[in-house]
Coordinates of C-alpha atoms in Angstrom, one line a residue:
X292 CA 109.8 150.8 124.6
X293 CA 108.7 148.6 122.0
X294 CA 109.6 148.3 118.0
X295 CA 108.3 148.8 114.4
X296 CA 110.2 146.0 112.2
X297 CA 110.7 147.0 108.4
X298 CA 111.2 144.1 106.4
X299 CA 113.5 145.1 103.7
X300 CA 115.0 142.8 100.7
X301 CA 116.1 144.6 97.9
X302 CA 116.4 144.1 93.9
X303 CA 115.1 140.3 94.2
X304 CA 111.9 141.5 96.3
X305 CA 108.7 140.1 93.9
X306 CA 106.1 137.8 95.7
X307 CA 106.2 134.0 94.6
X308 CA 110.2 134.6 94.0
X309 CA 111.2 132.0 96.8
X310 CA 112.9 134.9 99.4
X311 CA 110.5 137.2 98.4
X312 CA 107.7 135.2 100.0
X313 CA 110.1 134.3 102.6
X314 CA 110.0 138.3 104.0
X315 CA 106.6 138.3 103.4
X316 CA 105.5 135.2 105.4
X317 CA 108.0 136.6 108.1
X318 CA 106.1 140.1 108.4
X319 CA 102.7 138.3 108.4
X320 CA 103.6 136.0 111.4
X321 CA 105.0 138.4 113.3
X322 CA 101.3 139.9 112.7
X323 CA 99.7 137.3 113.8
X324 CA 101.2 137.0 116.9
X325 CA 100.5 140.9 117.6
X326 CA 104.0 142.2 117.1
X327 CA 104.4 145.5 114.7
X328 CA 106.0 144.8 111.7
X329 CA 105.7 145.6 107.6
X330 CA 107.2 144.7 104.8
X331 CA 108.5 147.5 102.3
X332 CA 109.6 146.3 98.6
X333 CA 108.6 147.8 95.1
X334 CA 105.0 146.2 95.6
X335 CA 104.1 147.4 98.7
X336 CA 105.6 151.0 98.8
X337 CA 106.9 151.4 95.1
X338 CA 110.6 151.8 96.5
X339 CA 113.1 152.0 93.6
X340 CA 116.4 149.8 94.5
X341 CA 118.7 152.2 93.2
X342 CA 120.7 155.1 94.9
X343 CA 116.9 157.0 95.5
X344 CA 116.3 153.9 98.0
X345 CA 117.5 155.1 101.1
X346 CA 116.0 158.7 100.8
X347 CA 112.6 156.6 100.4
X348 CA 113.2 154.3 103.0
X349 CA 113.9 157.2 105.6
X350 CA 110.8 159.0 104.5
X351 CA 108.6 155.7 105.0
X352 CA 110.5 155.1 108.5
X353 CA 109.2 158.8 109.8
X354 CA 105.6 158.0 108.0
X355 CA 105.2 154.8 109.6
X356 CA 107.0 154.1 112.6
X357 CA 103.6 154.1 114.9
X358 CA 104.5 156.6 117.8
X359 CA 106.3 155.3 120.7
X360 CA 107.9 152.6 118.8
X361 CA 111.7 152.4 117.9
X362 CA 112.2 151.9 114.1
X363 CA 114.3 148.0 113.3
X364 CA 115.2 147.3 109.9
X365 CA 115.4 143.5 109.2
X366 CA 117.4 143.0 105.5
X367 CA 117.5 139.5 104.5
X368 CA 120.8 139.3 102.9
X369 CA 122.0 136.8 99.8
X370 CA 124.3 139.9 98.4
X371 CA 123.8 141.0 95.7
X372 CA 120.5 140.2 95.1
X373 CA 119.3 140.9 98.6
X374 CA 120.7 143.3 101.1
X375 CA 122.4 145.9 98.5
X376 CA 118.9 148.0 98.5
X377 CA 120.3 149.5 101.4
X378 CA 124.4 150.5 102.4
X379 CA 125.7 149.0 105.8
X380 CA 126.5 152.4 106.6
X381 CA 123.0 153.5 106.3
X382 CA 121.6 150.3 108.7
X383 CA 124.1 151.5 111.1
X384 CA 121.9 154.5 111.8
X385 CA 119.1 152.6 112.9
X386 CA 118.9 149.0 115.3
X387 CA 118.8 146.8 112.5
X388 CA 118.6 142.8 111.8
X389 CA 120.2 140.5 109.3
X390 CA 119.1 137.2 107.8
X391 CA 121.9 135.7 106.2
X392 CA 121.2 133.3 103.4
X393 CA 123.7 131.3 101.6
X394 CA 126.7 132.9 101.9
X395 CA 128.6 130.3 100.7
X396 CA 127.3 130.4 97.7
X397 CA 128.5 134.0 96.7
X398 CA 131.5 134.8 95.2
X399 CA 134.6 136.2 96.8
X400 CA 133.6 139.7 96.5
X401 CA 129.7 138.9 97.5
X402 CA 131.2 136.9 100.7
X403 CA 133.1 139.9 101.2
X404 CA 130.7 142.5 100.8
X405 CA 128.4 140.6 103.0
X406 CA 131.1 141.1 105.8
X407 CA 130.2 144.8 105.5
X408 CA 126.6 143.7 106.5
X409 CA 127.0 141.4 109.0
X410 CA 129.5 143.5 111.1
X411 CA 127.3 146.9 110.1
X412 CA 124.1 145.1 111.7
X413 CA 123.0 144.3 115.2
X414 CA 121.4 141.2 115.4
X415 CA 122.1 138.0 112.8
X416 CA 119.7 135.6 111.9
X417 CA 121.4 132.3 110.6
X418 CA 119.1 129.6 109.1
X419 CA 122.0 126.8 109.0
X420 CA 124.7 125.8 111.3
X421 CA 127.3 125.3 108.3
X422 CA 126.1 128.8 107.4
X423 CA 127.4 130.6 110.8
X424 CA 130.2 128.2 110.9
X425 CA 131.5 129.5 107.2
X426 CA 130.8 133.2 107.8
X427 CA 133.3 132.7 110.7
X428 CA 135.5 131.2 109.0
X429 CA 135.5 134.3 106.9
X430 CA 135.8 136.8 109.3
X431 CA 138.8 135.1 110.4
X432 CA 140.0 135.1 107.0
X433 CA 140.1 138.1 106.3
X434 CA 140.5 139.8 110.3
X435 CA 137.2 141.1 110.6
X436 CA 136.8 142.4 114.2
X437 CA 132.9 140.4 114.6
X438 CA 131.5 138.9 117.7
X439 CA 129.4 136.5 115.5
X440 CA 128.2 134.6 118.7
X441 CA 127.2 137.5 120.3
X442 CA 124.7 138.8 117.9
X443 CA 123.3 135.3 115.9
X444 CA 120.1 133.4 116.7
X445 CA 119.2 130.5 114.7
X446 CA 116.0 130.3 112.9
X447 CA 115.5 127.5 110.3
X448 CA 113.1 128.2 107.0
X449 CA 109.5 127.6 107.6
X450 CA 107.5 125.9 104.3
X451 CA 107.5 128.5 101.9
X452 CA 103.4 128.2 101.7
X453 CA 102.0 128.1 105.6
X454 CA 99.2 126.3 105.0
X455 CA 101.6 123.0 104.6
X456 CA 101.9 123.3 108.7
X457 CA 98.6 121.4 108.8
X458 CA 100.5 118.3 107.4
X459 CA 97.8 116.0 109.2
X460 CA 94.3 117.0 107.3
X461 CA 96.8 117.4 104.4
X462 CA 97.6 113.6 104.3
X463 CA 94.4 112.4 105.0
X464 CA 92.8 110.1 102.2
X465 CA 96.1 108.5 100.6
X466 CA 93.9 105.7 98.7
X467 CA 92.1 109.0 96.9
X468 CA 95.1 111.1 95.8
X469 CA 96.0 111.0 92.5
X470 CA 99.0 108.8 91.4
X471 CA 100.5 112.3 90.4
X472 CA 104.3 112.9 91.1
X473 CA 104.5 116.5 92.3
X474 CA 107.6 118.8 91.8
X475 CA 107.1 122.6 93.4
X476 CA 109.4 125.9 93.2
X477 CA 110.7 128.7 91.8
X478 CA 111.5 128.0 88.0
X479 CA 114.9 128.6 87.6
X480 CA 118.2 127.2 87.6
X481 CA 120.2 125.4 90.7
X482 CA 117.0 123.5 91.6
X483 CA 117.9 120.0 90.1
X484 CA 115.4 120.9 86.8
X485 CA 117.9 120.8 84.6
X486 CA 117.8 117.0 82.7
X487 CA 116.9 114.9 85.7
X488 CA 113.1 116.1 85.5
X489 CA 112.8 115.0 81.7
X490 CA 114.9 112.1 82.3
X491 CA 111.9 111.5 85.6
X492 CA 109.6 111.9 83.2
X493 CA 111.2 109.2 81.4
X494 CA 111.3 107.0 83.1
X495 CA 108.2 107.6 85.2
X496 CA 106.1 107.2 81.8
X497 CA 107.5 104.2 80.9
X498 CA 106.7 102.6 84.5
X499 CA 103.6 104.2 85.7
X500 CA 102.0 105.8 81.8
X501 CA 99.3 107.0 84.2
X502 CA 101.0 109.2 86.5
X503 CA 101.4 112.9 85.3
X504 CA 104.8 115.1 86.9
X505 CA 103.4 118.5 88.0
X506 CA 105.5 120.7 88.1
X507 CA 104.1 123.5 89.6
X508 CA 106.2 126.8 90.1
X509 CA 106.7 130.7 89.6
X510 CA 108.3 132.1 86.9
X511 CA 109.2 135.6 88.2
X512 CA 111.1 137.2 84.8
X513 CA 112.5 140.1 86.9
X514 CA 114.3 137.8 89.4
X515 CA 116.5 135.5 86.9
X516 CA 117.2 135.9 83.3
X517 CA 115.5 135.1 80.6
X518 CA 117.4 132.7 78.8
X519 CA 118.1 130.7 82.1
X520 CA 114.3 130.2 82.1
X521 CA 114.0 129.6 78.8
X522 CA 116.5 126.7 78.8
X523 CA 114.6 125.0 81.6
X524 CA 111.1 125.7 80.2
X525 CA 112.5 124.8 76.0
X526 CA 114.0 121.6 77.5
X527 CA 110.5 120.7 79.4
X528 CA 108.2 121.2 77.2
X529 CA 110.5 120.6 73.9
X530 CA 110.7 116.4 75.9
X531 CA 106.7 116.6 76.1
X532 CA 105.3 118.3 72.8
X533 CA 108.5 117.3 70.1
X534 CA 106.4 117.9 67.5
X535 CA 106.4 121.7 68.4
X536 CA 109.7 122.1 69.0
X537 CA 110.4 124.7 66.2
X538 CA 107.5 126.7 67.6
X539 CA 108.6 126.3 71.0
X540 CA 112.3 127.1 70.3
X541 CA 111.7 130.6 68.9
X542 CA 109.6 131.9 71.9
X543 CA 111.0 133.4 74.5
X544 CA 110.2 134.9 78.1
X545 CA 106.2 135.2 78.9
X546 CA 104.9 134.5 75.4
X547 CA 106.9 131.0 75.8
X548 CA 104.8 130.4 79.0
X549 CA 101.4 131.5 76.6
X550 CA 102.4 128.7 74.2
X551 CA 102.9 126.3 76.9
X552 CA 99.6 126.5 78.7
X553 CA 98.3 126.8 75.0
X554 CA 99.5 123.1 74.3
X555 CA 98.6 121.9 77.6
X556 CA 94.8 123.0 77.5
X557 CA 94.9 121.6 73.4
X558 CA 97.0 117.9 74.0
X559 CA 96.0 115.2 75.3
X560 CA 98.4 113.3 78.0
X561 CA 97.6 110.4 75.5
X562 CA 99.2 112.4 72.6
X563 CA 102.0 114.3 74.6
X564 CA 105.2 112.2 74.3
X565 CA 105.9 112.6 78.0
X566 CA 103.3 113.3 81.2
X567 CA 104.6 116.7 82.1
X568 CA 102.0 119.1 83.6
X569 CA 103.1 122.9 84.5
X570 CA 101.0 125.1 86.4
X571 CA 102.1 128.5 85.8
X572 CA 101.9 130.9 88.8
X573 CA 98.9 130.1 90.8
X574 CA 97.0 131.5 93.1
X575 CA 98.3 129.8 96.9
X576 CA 95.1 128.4 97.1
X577 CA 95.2 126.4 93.6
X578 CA 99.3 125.6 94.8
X579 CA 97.7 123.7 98.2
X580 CA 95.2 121.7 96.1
X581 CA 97.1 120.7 93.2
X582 CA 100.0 119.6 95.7
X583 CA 98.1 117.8 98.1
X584 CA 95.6 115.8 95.4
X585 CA 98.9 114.4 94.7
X586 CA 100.6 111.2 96.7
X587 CA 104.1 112.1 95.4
X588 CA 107.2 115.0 95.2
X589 CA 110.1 114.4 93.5
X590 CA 112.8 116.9 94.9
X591 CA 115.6 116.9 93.4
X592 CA 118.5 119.2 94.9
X593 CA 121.1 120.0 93.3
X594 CA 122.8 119.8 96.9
X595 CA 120.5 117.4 98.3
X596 CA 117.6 118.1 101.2
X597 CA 118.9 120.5 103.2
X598 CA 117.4 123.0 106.2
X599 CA 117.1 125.7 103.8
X600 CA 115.0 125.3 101.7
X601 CA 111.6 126.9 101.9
X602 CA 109.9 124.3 99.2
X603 CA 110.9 121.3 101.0
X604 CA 108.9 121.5 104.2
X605 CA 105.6 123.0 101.6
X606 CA 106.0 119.5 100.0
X607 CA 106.4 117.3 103.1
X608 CA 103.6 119.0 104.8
X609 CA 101.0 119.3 101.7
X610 CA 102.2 115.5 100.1
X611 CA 102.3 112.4 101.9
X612 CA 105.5 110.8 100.3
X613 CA 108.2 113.4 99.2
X614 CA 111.5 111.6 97.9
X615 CA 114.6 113.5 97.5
X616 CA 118.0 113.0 97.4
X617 CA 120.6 113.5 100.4
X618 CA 124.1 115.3 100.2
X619 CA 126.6 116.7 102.8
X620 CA 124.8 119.8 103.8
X621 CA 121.6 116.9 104.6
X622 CA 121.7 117.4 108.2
X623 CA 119.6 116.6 111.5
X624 CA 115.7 115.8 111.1
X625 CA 115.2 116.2 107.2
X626 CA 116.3 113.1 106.6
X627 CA 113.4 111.5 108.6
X628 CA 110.5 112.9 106.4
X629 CA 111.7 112.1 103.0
X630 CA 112.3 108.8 101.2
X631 CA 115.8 108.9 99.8
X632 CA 117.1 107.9 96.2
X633 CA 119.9 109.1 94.7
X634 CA 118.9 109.4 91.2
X635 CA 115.8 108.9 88.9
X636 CA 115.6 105.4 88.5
X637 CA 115.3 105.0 92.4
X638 CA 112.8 108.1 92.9
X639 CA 110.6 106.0 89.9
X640 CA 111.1 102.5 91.7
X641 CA 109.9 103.8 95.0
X642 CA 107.2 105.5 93.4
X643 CA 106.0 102.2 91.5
X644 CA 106.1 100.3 94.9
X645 CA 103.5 102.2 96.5
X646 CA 101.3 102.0 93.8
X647 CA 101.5 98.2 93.6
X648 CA 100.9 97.8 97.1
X649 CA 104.5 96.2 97.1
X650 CA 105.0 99.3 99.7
X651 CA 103.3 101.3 101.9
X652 CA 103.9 104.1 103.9
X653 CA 106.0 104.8 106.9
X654 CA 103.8 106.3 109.9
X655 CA 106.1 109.6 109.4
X656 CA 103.4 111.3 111.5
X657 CA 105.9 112.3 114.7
X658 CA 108.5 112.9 112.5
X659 CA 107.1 115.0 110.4
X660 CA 105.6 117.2 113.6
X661 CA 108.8 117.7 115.2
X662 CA 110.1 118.7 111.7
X663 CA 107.8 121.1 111.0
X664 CA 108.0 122.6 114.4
X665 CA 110.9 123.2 113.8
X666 CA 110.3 125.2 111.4
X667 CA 107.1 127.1 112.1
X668 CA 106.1 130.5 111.1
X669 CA 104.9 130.9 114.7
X670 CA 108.4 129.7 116.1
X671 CA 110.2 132.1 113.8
X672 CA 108.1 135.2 115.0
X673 CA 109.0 134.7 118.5
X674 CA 112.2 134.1 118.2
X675 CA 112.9 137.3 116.1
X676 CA 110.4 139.2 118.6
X677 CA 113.1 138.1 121.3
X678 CA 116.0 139.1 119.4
X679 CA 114.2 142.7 118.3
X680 CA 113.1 143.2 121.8
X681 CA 116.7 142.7 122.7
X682 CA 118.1 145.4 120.6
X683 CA 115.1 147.9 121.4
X684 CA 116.0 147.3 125.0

């Protein structure tokens, strides 16, 4: 007998919010390889993440679990955002699947609650090795009785935009892509915005006063607070229009995005004081041109490249040169698709090398394939089929 996989989140759910696309993508490629699967979040079914949620979800499992197939619900879990839609006690009435993400990052009472998930599921997906390796740490810690090994297969993130799997006709025509330095994710804090993009900026003007940093991300309210945005975006576009900055300062939320685009369509990049460039929410389509007209990313991570990140891969497979930074969770094949630099000044130097000529690319073309194979959407569909089919069987 076969399955019906529900692709449940919770509170942090919204398309173009990083894990929200994530579950998305994952229902859609299980699709497309002709395995049943959904995806049920406020958009899709208008379930409410409160103490309503689990009422709903039982009435959408009994609508449409097709007939002969055995209901699995996958949660990907980064407690509390993620996961807390639904009790462990209600996934243990059902086979059910967890993808764990970050759980070092959470607090002790998030790491702990998350033990309540992992134990109440059947089957774990882990993304990164140091991941699994903490969580057992954990349940050792605090004498959880878990068979980790038994239920975990490893899946690392895919690109968060599929399209970047066709890295070849992506790359093609170097010597016609713009000079452009490309920057791409989720606006929001933890993502190396914070001062080293204006100080880039910087220092990319004063080198290259041709090249533009676009930065080219989501700004999904709902999903972080408002003044955490707002820092980011005052501190951006404060750098590039100064002589708006009281203007600026007193906006807030969406109408501070409407005054953005509304001195981007009105300046000049001769008159801005810096060549920043932020494109606002776009359609995937407009995402996969803008990034691939340009020959550059800058990336970078707060913890340097590392296997999870969705908005990596996107930039190695839709820009030929991405440069980012490497720390200790920078592990296995990453670090033979980007061009290191540890700070600003370097990411800039490299930059200004290729355009001189002083430079040219590294034939990445193998190692980028094996990366992104990785990392497929296809390879992540039949390795969850196998694990669902387990649990089913």
């Amino acid at each position: 007998m076969s399955y019906h996989v529900f692709h449940v989140c919770g509170p942090k759910d919204a398309p173009m919010a990083g894990i929200g696309d994530y579950i998305i993508n994952s229902a859609n490629a299980l699709l497309g390889e002709g395995f049943s699967s959904s995806y049920v979040s406020r958009a899709s079914h208008g379930i409410v993440w409160d103490d309503t949620a689990e009422a709903t979800m039982e009435k959408i499992i009994a609508e449409e679990t097709p007939a002969g197939k055995i209901p699995v619900i996958h949660t990907h879990m980064a407690v509390p955002f993620c996961g807390a839609g639904l009790s462990p006690e209600f996934l243990k009435k059902y086979k059910s699947v967890a993808t764990v993400h970050e759980i070092k990052e959470l607090d002790d009472a998030g790491q702990l609650y998350s033990l309540d998930f992992i134990e109440a599921v059947d089957g774990l997906i882990y993304t990164m090795q140091s991941e699994y390796d903490f969580t057992q740490a954990l349940i050792e810690k605090h004498n959880r009785n878990i068979n980790l090994a038994e239920k975990t297969v490893f899946i690392m993130v895919p690109a968060g935009i599929p399209d970047a799997e066709d890295f070849k006709t992506h790359h093609k025509g170097f010597e016609n892509k713009t000079n452009d330095v490309a920057f791409f994710g989720m606006i929001r804090p933890g993502r190396g915005m914070e001062g080293t993009l204006v100080s880039f900026a910087n220092k990319l003007k004063a080198a290259q006063p041709d090249s533009t940093l676009r930065i080219v991300g989501s700004s999904v309210w709902e999903e972080v607070s408002i003044p955490e945005i707002d820092n980011i975006l005052h501190e951006l576009s404060i750098a590039t229009f100064p002589a708006q900055a009281s203007e600026l300062q007193v906006c807030s939320g969406p109408a501070l995005v409407e005054k953005i685009i509304q001195l981007q369509n009105s300046t000049a990049f001769k008159d801005r004081a810096l060549n920043i460039h932020i494109h606002f929410d776009e359609e995937i389509k407009d995402v996969v041109r803008i990034l691939s007209s340009c020959k550059f990313a800058y990336m970078p991570f707060t913890r340097g490249a590392t296997d999870h990140s969705s908005s990596l891969p996107t930039t190695v497979g839709l820009c030929p040169i991405t440069i980012s930074n490497i720390g200790v969770q920078t592990k296995g094949n990453v670090q033979n698709v980007i061009y290191p630099s540890e700070n600003a000044d370097e990411a800039v130097e490299i930059i200004s090398d290729f355009i001189s000529g002083n430079r040219t690319p590294l034939d990445m073309t193998e190692a980028i394939s094996i990366y992104m194979n990785e990392r497929c959407w296809k390879n992540l569909a039949i390795i969850s089929n196998t694990l669902y089919e387990k649990l089913v069987s």
